[in-house]
Amino acid sequence: MVRKRPEGASIAEQGTGAKLVAPSAERNKHVIAEVVKAHAPTSGAALELASGTGQHVVTLAATCPGLRWQPTEIDTERRASIDEYTAESGLPNIRPALHLDATKTGWAADFPPQDFVFLANLLHLISAREAQTLIDETAKVLAEDGVCIFYGPFKRNGTLVSESDQAFHLKLITQDPEIGYKDSSDVIEWAKGAGLSHVASQDMPANNLAIVLRKQA
């Protein structure tokens, strides 16, 4: 299903031309890029799921120039924004954005094996079942020894770590009781069940977390 974006989530403002500007992406793109640089392979194919505005992928592509980046996004307006950021960057290692619903069963078959997969700020906006489907498909699309990183807000051992997280989680589940923050331990267990091993969980600014996983050879 195509789930409606909850009110207050994935906020983006109109920039110049087709570009959209997400303030949170602007704040966190460089620190995310450093984590990706530390864990991703230095070369190969890289797939970004739910790329959003495109602010992340151009920063990632500049930081990891040996990777060939494929952004994807379900929203037409956001794909146009991604492509404009890409064109403006002049970077040769970003392909045009593709339409993809990463919560749909079977999408991995549409892509060649990927050495790296990155996802930011989606798992709390979809249901647990959809999150498990996304993780299963990510495991299928990864090449042997491939790495993926899931970034965003998570519960830790069943606990929401700040008052702002508690308020946002409540706002999300009030709009749609199937969505809301996932527990990092559940995500890791789902990933293990799909054949991925847990490499690291790194604390990030604004109480976010980067969960690093590797496909077992």
C-alpha positions as MATLAB code, in Angstrom:
seq = 'MVRKRPEGASIAEQGTGAKLVAPSAERNKHVIAEVVKAHAPTSGAALELASGTGQHVVTLAATCPGLRWQPTEIDTERRASIDEYTAESGLPNIRPALHLDATKTGWAADFPPQDFVFLANLLHLISAREAQTLIDETAKVLAEDGVCIFYGPFKRNGTLVSESDQAFHLKLITQDPEIGYKDSSDVIEWAKGAGLSHVASQDMPANNLAIVLRKQA';
ca = [
       0.000    0.000    0.000;
       1.025    3.614   -0.475;
       0.788    5.060    3.025;
      -0.069    8.729    3.420;
       2.806   10.764    4.845;
       1.851   11.680    8.432;
       1.356   15.322    9.335;
       4.579   16.790   10.728;
       6.810   14.103    9.180;
       9.331   14.568    6.365;
       8.886   18.337    6.346;
      10.241   19.961    3.183;
      10.004   23.540    1.960;
      10.062   24.755   -1.618;
      13.521   25.814   -2.757;
      14.662   27.132   -6.131;
      13.293   25.411   -9.208;
      12.167   21.866   -8.463;
      14.369   21.600   -5.385;
      12.806   20.913   -2.015;
      14.660   21.731    1.198;
      14.227   19.594    4.315;
      15.761   21.452    7.280;
      16.518   18.207    9.134;
      18.333   16.776    6.107;
      20.394   19.950    5.834;
      21.389   19.647    9.501;
      22.293   15.980    9.510;
      23.620   15.227    6.009;
      27.304   15.682    6.827;
      27.321   13.613   10.013;
      25.398   10.877    8.188;
      27.933   10.980    5.368;
      30.774   10.435    7.835;
      29.074    7.314    9.242;
      28.465    6.023    5.719;
      32.096    6.662    4.792;
      33.239    4.713    7.856;
      31.171    1.594    7.084;
      30.341    1.482    3.364;
      32.606   -0.171    0.789;
      34.845    2.217   -1.123;
      33.491    1.142   -4.514;
      30.538   -0.590   -6.094;
      26.803   -0.053   -6.441;
      24.890    1.919   -3.806;
      21.114    2.114   -3.493;
      19.347    4.782   -1.442;
      15.787    3.942   -0.430;
      13.234    6.711    0.104;
      15.719    9.396   -0.927;
      13.396   12.281   -0.084;
      14.521   15.669   -1.332;
      17.944   14.592   -2.643;
      20.002   16.516   -0.082;
      21.384   13.315    1.405;
      22.362   11.555   -1.801;
      24.422   14.406   -3.245;
      26.347   14.673    0.026;
      26.843   10.905    0.173;
      27.980   10.761   -3.450;
      30.497   13.556   -2.879;
      31.804   11.885    0.288;
      31.953    8.380   -1.249;
      32.900    9.016   -4.895;
      33.830    5.390   -5.567;
      30.215    4.292   -5.132;
      27.693    4.540   -7.979;
      24.551    5.908   -6.346;
      20.983    5.066   -7.317;
      18.421    7.241   -5.508;
      14.815    6.054   -5.305;
      11.644    7.732   -4.128;
       7.918    7.021   -4.308;
       6.878   10.696   -4.590;
       6.989   12.358   -8.028;
       7.727   15.850   -6.685;
      10.596   14.559   -4.592;
      12.092   12.637   -7.519;
      12.169   15.908   -9.453;
      13.923   17.543   -6.507;
      16.503   14.735   -6.356;
      17.256   15.078  -10.054;
      17.681   18.846   -9.776;
      20.080   18.511   -6.845;
      21.980   15.890   -8.838;
      22.201   18.086  -11.932;
      23.301   21.077   -9.861;
      26.012   19.023   -8.124;
      27.635   17.928  -11.377;
      28.567   14.636   -9.716;
      29.008   11.801  -12.240;
      28.241    8.977   -9.770;
      24.499    9.626   -9.218;
      21.899    8.130  -11.526;
      18.469    9.683  -12.145;
      15.989    8.940   -9.375;
      13.765    5.908   -9.848;
      10.245    5.328   -8.591;
      10.245    2.719   -5.822;
       7.915    1.740   -3.012;
      10.433    0.119   -0.661;
       7.631   -1.439    1.424;
       6.379   -3.532   -1.510;
       7.244   -7.211   -1.697;
       9.468   -8.205   -4.634;
      11.232   -4.962   -5.487;
      14.712   -6.424   -4.948;
      14.312   -8.472   -8.136;
      14.270   -5.232  -10.165;
      17.842   -4.324   -9.197;
      21.266   -5.898   -9.682;
      23.146   -6.883   -6.495;
      24.037   -3.825   -4.424;
      27.199   -3.351   -2.375;
      25.576   -0.763   -0.124;
      22.013    0.253    0.781;
      21.093    3.344    2.778;
      17.764    4.349    4.310;
      17.025    7.448    6.398;
      13.926    8.392    8.350;
      11.330    5.962    7.055;
      10.936    3.048    9.468;
       8.953    5.109   11.993;
       6.550    6.194    9.243;
       5.515    2.686    8.168;
       4.006   -0.330    9.896;
       5.994   -3.150   11.486;
       4.923   -5.474    8.663;
       6.064   -2.966    6.039;
       9.354   -2.481    7.883;
       9.973   -6.222    7.870;
       9.224   -6.376    4.137;
      11.665   -3.518    3.503;
      14.361   -5.288    5.519;
      13.738   -8.627    3.773;
      13.987   -6.993    0.334;
      17.126   -5.100    1.373;
      18.736   -8.388    2.391;
      17.819   -9.880   -0.982;
      19.219   -6.974   -2.999;
      22.537   -6.839   -1.125;
      25.530   -8.600   -2.645;
      27.436  -11.015   -0.427;
      29.325   -9.024    2.212;
      27.245   -5.959    1.271;
      26.438   -3.378    3.939;
      23.274   -1.454    4.752;
      22.585    1.373    7.179;
      19.180    2.246    8.607;
      19.184    5.760   10.098;
      16.481    7.494   12.090;
      14.671    7.659   15.420;
      14.191    4.402   17.320;
      13.059    3.100   20.658;
      15.859    1.569   22.737;
      14.835   -1.521   24.712;
      11.221   -0.408   24.544;
      11.981    3.123   25.719;
      11.564    6.440   23.941;
      14.715    8.319   24.865;
      13.471   11.911   25.070;
      10.314   13.939   25.633;
      10.390   15.109   22.017;
      10.534   11.477   20.842;
       7.616   10.594   23.106;
       5.588   13.494   21.708;
       6.398   12.681   18.070;
       5.675    8.962   18.507;
       2.316    9.810   20.095;
       1.515   12.182   17.235;
       2.321    9.472   14.699;
       0.279    6.688   16.280;
      -2.643    9.059   16.854;
      -2.796    9.598   13.091;
      -2.134    5.960   12.223;
      -1.911    3.295   14.953;
       0.068    0.970   12.682;
       3.097    3.282   12.452;
       5.407    4.866   15.022;
       8.901    4.300   16.368;
      10.330    0.811   15.969;
      12.561   -0.672   18.649;
      16.172   -0.954   17.505;
      16.380   -4.466   18.980;
      13.370   -5.562   16.893;
      14.911   -4.115   13.724;
      18.157   -5.967   14.419;
      16.283   -9.235   15.032;
      14.255   -8.808   11.830;
      17.512   -8.175    9.971;
      19.152  -11.262   11.463;
      16.147  -13.308   10.384;
      16.702  -12.028    6.840;
      20.362  -13.097    6.853;
      22.025   -9.860    7.948;
      24.483   -9.558   10.821;
      24.576   -6.595   13.186;
      27.819   -4.648   12.828;
      27.173   -1.586   14.992;
      24.558    0.817   16.327;
      25.923    4.339   16.443;
      24.303    7.167   18.366;
      23.654   10.206   16.192;
      22.603   13.819   16.864;
      19.012   14.570   17.929;
      18.666   11.117   19.551;
      18.822    9.342   16.201;
      20.569    6.038   15.606;
      22.469    4.484   12.704;
      22.070    0.689   12.589;
      24.809   -0.908   10.497;
      24.205   -4.392    9.059;
      26.141   -6.725    6.769;
      24.977   -9.561    4.559;
      26.535  -12.801    5.668;
      28.593  -14.460    2.970;
];
